[in-house]
Amino acid sequence: MDPHLLTTFVAVARHGSFSAAAAELGYTQSAISQQIAALEADLGLALLSRRPVEPTPAGRRLLEHAGPLLLRLRAARADVLRAAAAPRHRLRLAATPLAVNAVVAGRLARARAAQPRLEVTLATCARDQVGALVAEGQADLGLADGIAAPSDPLRLPDTGPMTTAGVNEEDLAVALPADHPLAGRAALRLEDLVDARWLQTPLCPLARLRDLVGDGFPVAMEYQGDDVHTVVNLVGAGHGLTLLPVSVLPAASASGPARGVPLASPRLVHRVELLHGALPPGAADLARALSA
């Protein structure tokens, strides 16, 4: 299957338009039509209905495979180029919003002090984007975070051959409004909170809690952003509970809109992992410092 034809198919399916796909890819509309026809002839199946332009059942099935296949091709190209790259002093770091905690930031500062010529650009992104950015060569190193059992690796999307290493693990706390009846507790069990109203956020996906504990965790509000202060303010205003690293939340005796009560069970941690492919010397030194 020709990857160029597959790329064209994905673009047409995404836009629902041959002309829009042609504008994105820099082809004429006639060339796009010919490429789709060639792909359909190769498979012997109709992949797109024309009016409206949308995937057929066979096309929807192909789309399930297309994203991972094209990502692996881009990742292979980037990995080969990285392996042959000359040393350089600019490094791109992609990280989820909660990955660069105090421990990680401190290690990054010490590594930069040891390599004063190294210029680091840090960009935050969603958890499922970190691996893709590293695999495609748009970032040299990635830092991803998530909820896991102690010492268990994170569940990250498959982006091909990649080195991963644990960087930091931190205890979790239940985020509650400051005036919540449970805010003064010494610890809380997640099993006792399955019927409470929760925030659905990328920082703490409720699907992950259901995987670990079981059914429950009704959604009180969905917040699609990743700003920690916004999440804390939403919790403080009573829009739902969430789980956050203990370092993010004030203790019961502190001031602020929300409080953090340590999670007693199940035994879970906030884990940060480093992801990378082949690295030039400067980036390799930073990777070692971050995962020390």
Coordinates of C-alpha atoms in Angstrom, one line a residue:
M1 CA 0.0 0.0 0.0
D2 CA 1.5 3.3 -1.1
P3 CA 1.9 5.6 1.9
H4 CA 1.5 8.7 -0.3
L5 CA -2.0 7.4 -1.4
L6 CA -2.8 6.6 2.2
T7 CA -1.8 10.2 3.3
T8 CA -4.2 11.5 0.6
F9 CA -7.0 9.3 1.7
V10 CA -6.6 10.4 5.3
A11 CA -6.7 14.1 4.3
V12 CA -9.8 13.7 2.2
A13 CA -11.6 11.8 5.0
R14 CA -10.6 14.4 7.5
H15 CA -11.8 17.3 5.5
G16 CA -14.8 15.6 3.8
S17 CA -13.7 17.3 0.7
F18 CA -11.4 16.6 -2.3
S19 CA -10.7 20.2 -2.9
A20 CA -9.8 21.0 0.7
A21 CA -7.4 18.0 0.7
A22 CA -5.9 19.2 -2.6
A23 CA -5.3 22.7 -1.0
E24 CA -3.7 21.1 2.1
L25 CA -1.4 18.7 0.1
G26 CA -0.6 21.0 -2.8
Y27 CA -2.1 18.9 -5.5
T28 CA -4.9 19.6 -8.0
Q29 CA -8.3 18.2 -7.3
S30 CA -8.0 15.9 -10.3
A31 CA -4.7 14.5 -8.9
I32 CA -6.4 13.8 -5.5
S33 CA -9.3 12.0 -7.3
Q34 CA -6.8 9.9 -9.3
Q35 CA -4.9 9.0 -6.1
I36 CA -8.0 7.9 -4.3
A37 CA -9.0 5.9 -7.3
A38 CA -5.6 4.2 -7.4
L39 CA -5.9 3.3 -3.7
E40 CA -9.4 1.9 -4.2
A41 CA -8.2 -0.1 -7.2
D42 CA -5.3 -1.5 -5.2
L43 CA -7.6 -2.8 -2.4
G44 CA -10.5 -3.6 -4.7
L45 CA -12.9 -1.7 -2.4
A46 CA -14.7 1.6 -2.4
L47 CA -13.2 3.7 0.4
L48 CA -15.1 7.0 0.0
S49 CA -18.7 7.8 -0.9
R50 CA -18.8 10.9 -3.1
R51 CA -22.0 12.8 -2.2
P52 CA -21.4 13.5 0.6
V53 CA -17.6 12.7 0.8
E54 CA -17.3 10.4 3.7
P55 CA -15.6 7.0 4.4
T56 CA -17.4 3.8 3.6
P57 CA -17.3 1.0 6.2
A58 CA -14.1 -0.2 4.5
G59 CA -12.8 3.3 4.6
R60 CA -13.5 3.7 8.3
R61 CA -11.7 0.4 8.9
L62 CA -8.7 1.6 6.9
L63 CA -8.6 4.9 8.9
E64 CA -8.1 2.9 12.1
H65 CA -4.9 1.6 10.7
A66 CA -3.8 4.7 8.7
G67 CA -2.8 6.9 11.7
P68 CA -0.5 4.4 13.4
L69 CA 1.0 3.3 10.0
L70 CA 1.8 6.8 8.9
L71 CA 3.2 7.7 12.3
R72 CA 5.5 4.7 12.2
L73 CA 6.8 5.8 8.8
R74 CA 7.5 9.3 10.0
A75 CA 9.1 8.0 13.1
A76 CA 11.4 5.7 11.2
R77 CA 12.6 8.6 9.0
A78 CA 13.2 10.8 12.0
D79 CA 15.0 8.1 13.9
V80 CA 17.4 7.5 11.0
L81 CA 18.1 11.2 10.6
R82 CA 18.7 11.6 14.4
A83 CA 21.1 8.8 14.5
A84 CA 23.2 10.4 11.7
A85 CA 22.9 14.0 13.0
A86 CA 25.9 16.0 14.1
P87 CA 26.1 17.3 17.7
R88 CA 24.1 20.5 18.2
H89 CA 23.4 22.8 21.1
R90 CA 19.7 23.4 20.7
L91 CA 17.3 20.9 22.2
R92 CA 13.5 20.7 22.0
L93 CA 11.7 19.3 25.0
A94 CA 8.0 18.3 24.8
A95 CA 6.2 17.8 28.2
T96 CA 2.8 17.3 29.6
P97 CA 1.7 20.2 31.9
L98 CA 2.3 18.3 35.2
A99 CA 5.5 16.5 34.1
V100 CA 7.9 19.4 34.9
N101 CA 7.5 19.3 38.7
A102 CA 10.0 20.7 41.2
V103 CA 12.2 17.6 41.0
V104 CA 12.4 17.6 37.2
A105 CA 12.9 21.3 37.0
G106 CA 15.8 21.1 39.4
R107 CA 17.5 18.3 37.4
L108 CA 17.0 20.3 34.3
A109 CA 18.6 23.4 35.9
R110 CA 21.6 21.4 37.0
A111 CA 22.0 19.8 33.6
R112 CA 21.9 23.2 31.9
A113 CA 24.4 24.6 34.3
A114 CA 26.8 21.7 33.3
Q115 CA 26.2 22.5 29.6
P116 CA 26.1 26.3 29.5
R117 CA 25.9 26.4 25.6
L118 CA 22.9 24.1 25.5
E119 CA 19.7 26.0 24.5
V120 CA 16.5 24.3 25.6
T121 CA 13.0 25.0 24.2
L122 CA 10.1 23.6 26.3
A123 CA 6.7 23.1 24.9
T124 CA 3.7 21.6 26.7
C125 CA 1.3 19.3 25.0
A126 CA -1.3 16.5 25.7
R127 CA -0.1 13.1 27.0
D128 CA -0.9 11.3 23.8
Q129 CA 1.1 13.8 21.7
V130 CA 4.4 13.6 23.5
G131 CA 5.5 10.3 22.0
A132 CA 4.3 11.3 18.5
L133 CA 6.3 14.6 18.6
V134 CA 9.5 12.7 19.7
A135 CA 8.9 9.9 17.2
E136 CA 8.5 12.3 14.3
G137 CA 11.5 14.3 15.3
Q138 CA 9.6 17.5 16.3
A139 CA 11.0 17.1 19.8
D140 CA 14.3 15.6 21.0
L141 CA 13.1 14.5 24.4
G142 CA 9.6 14.0 25.8
L143 CA 8.3 14.0 29.4
A144 CA 5.0 12.4 30.0
D145 CA 3.1 12.0 33.3
G146 CA 0.2 9.9 34.5
I147 CA -1.4 7.9 37.3
A148 CA 0.2 4.4 37.9
A149 CA 1.0 1.9 40.5
P150 CA 4.4 2.4 42.0
S151 CA 7.2 1.4 39.6
D152 CA 4.7 0.5 36.9
P153 CA 5.3 2.1 33.5
L154 CA 2.8 4.5 32.0
R155 CA 0.3 3.4 29.4
L156 CA 1.4 5.5 26.4
P157 CA 0.4 5.2 22.7
D158 CA 2.7 3.0 20.7
T159 CA 4.9 5.2 18.5
G160 CA 7.6 2.7 17.5
P161 CA 11.0 1.9 19.0
M162 CA 11.7 4.4 21.8
T163 CA 13.7 4.5 25.0
T164 CA 11.6 5.2 28.1
A165 CA 12.9 5.8 31.7
G166 CA 11.2 6.6 34.9
V167 CA 12.1 10.1 36.1
N168 CA 10.0 10.8 39.2
E169 CA 7.2 9.4 41.3
E170 CA 5.1 11.4 43.7
D171 CA 2.2 10.7 46.0
L172 CA -1.3 11.7 44.9
A173 CA -3.9 13.7 46.8
V174 CA -7.7 14.0 46.5
A175 CA -8.5 17.7 45.6
L176 CA -11.5 18.9 47.6
P177 CA -13.1 22.3 48.2
A178 CA -11.6 24.0 51.3
D179 CA -15.0 23.8 53.1
H180 CA -15.7 20.1 52.1
P181 CA -16.5 17.9 55.1
L182 CA -13.6 15.5 54.2
A183 CA -11.0 18.3 53.7
G184 CA -9.7 17.8 57.2
R185 CA -9.1 14.0 57.0
A186 CA -5.6 12.6 57.3
A187 CA -6.1 10.4 54.2
L188 CA -8.9 9.2 51.9
R189 CA -9.7 6.0 50.1
L190 CA -10.6 6.2 46.4
E191 CA -13.1 3.4 46.9
D192 CA -15.1 5.6 49.2
L193 CA -15.4 8.3 46.6
V194 CA -16.7 6.4 43.6
D195 CA -20.2 8.1 44.0
A196 CA -18.8 11.6 44.5
R197 CA -19.0 14.1 41.6
W198 CA -15.7 14.4 39.7
L199 CA -14.1 16.7 37.3
Q200 CA -13.2 15.1 33.9
T201 CA -9.9 16.7 32.9
P202 CA -6.9 15.6 30.8
L203 CA -4.8 15.9 34.0
C204 CA -6.8 13.1 35.6
P205 CA -8.9 11.1 33.1
L206 CA -11.7 9.4 34.9
A207 CA -11.4 6.4 32.6
R208 CA -8.1 5.7 34.2
L209 CA -9.7 5.7 37.7
R210 CA -12.4 3.3 36.5
D211 CA -9.7 1.0 35.2
L212 CA -8.0 1.0 38.6
V213 CA -11.0 0.9 40.9
G214 CA -14.2 0.0 39.0
D215 CA -17.4 1.7 37.9
G216 CA -18.4 5.0 39.3
F217 CA -16.9 8.5 39.3
P218 CA -19.8 10.4 37.8
V219 CA -18.8 13.5 35.8
A220 CA -19.9 16.8 37.4
M221 CA -18.1 19.0 34.8
E222 CA -15.7 18.4 31.9
Y223 CA -12.7 20.7 31.6
Q224 CA -10.8 20.3 28.3
G225 CA -7.9 22.5 29.2
D226 CA -4.7 21.6 31.1
D227 CA -4.1 24.7 33.3
V228 CA -3.6 23.4 36.9
H229 CA -4.7 26.7 38.5
T230 CA -8.0 26.5 36.6
V231 CA -8.5 22.9 37.8
V232 CA -7.8 23.9 41.4
N233 CA -10.2 26.9 41.2
L234 CA -12.9 24.6 39.7
V235 CA -12.5 22.1 42.6
G236 CA -12.5 24.9 45.1
A237 CA -15.8 26.3 43.7
G238 CA -17.5 22.9 44.1
H239 CA -17.5 21.7 40.4
G240 CA -16.1 18.3 41.3
L241 CA -13.2 16.4 42.8
T242 CA -10.0 15.3 41.1
L243 CA -6.6 13.7 41.8
L244 CA -3.4 15.7 41.6
P245 CA 0.2 15.3 42.8
V246 CA 0.6 16.3 46.5
S247 CA 3.0 19.1 45.5
V248 CA 0.3 20.9 43.5
L249 CA -2.2 21.2 46.4
P250 CA -2.0 23.0 49.7
A251 CA -2.4 21.0 52.9
A252 CA -5.5 21.2 55.0
S253 CA -3.9 23.9 57.2
A254 CA -3.1 26.2 54.3
S255 CA -5.2 28.8 52.6
G256 CA -6.6 28.6 49.0
P257 CA -9.8 27.5 47.2
A258 CA -9.0 23.8 47.4
R259 CA -7.2 21.3 49.7
G260 CA -5.3 18.1 49.1
V261 CA -5.9 15.1 51.2
P262 CA -3.4 12.3 50.7
L263 CA -4.7 9.2 48.9
A264 CA -4.4 6.1 51.2
S265 CA -5.7 3.4 48.8
P266 CA -5.3 2.0 46.3
R267 CA -1.5 2.7 46.3
L268 CA -1.1 5.0 43.3
V269 CA 1.5 7.6 42.4
H270 CA 1.9 10.4 39.9
R271 CA 4.7 9.1 37.6
V272 CA 6.8 11.0 35.1
E273 CA 8.7 9.3 32.3
L274 CA 11.3 10.4 29.8
L275 CA 10.9 9.3 26.2
H276 CA 13.5 9.6 23.4
G277 CA 15.0 8.0 20.3
A278 CA 18.6 8.2 19.2
L279 CA 20.2 11.2 20.7
P280 CA 23.2 13.5 19.9
P281 CA 25.7 14.0 22.7
G282 CA 24.2 17.1 24.3
A283 CA 20.7 15.7 24.4
A284 CA 22.0 12.4 25.7
D285 CA 23.7 14.2 28.6
L286 CA 20.5 15.9 29.4
A287 CA 18.5 12.7 29.2
R288 CA 20.9 11.1 31.7
A289 CA 20.6 14.0 34.1
L290 CA 16.8 14.0 34.0
S291 CA 16.5 10.2 34.6
A292 CA 19.3 10.2 37.3

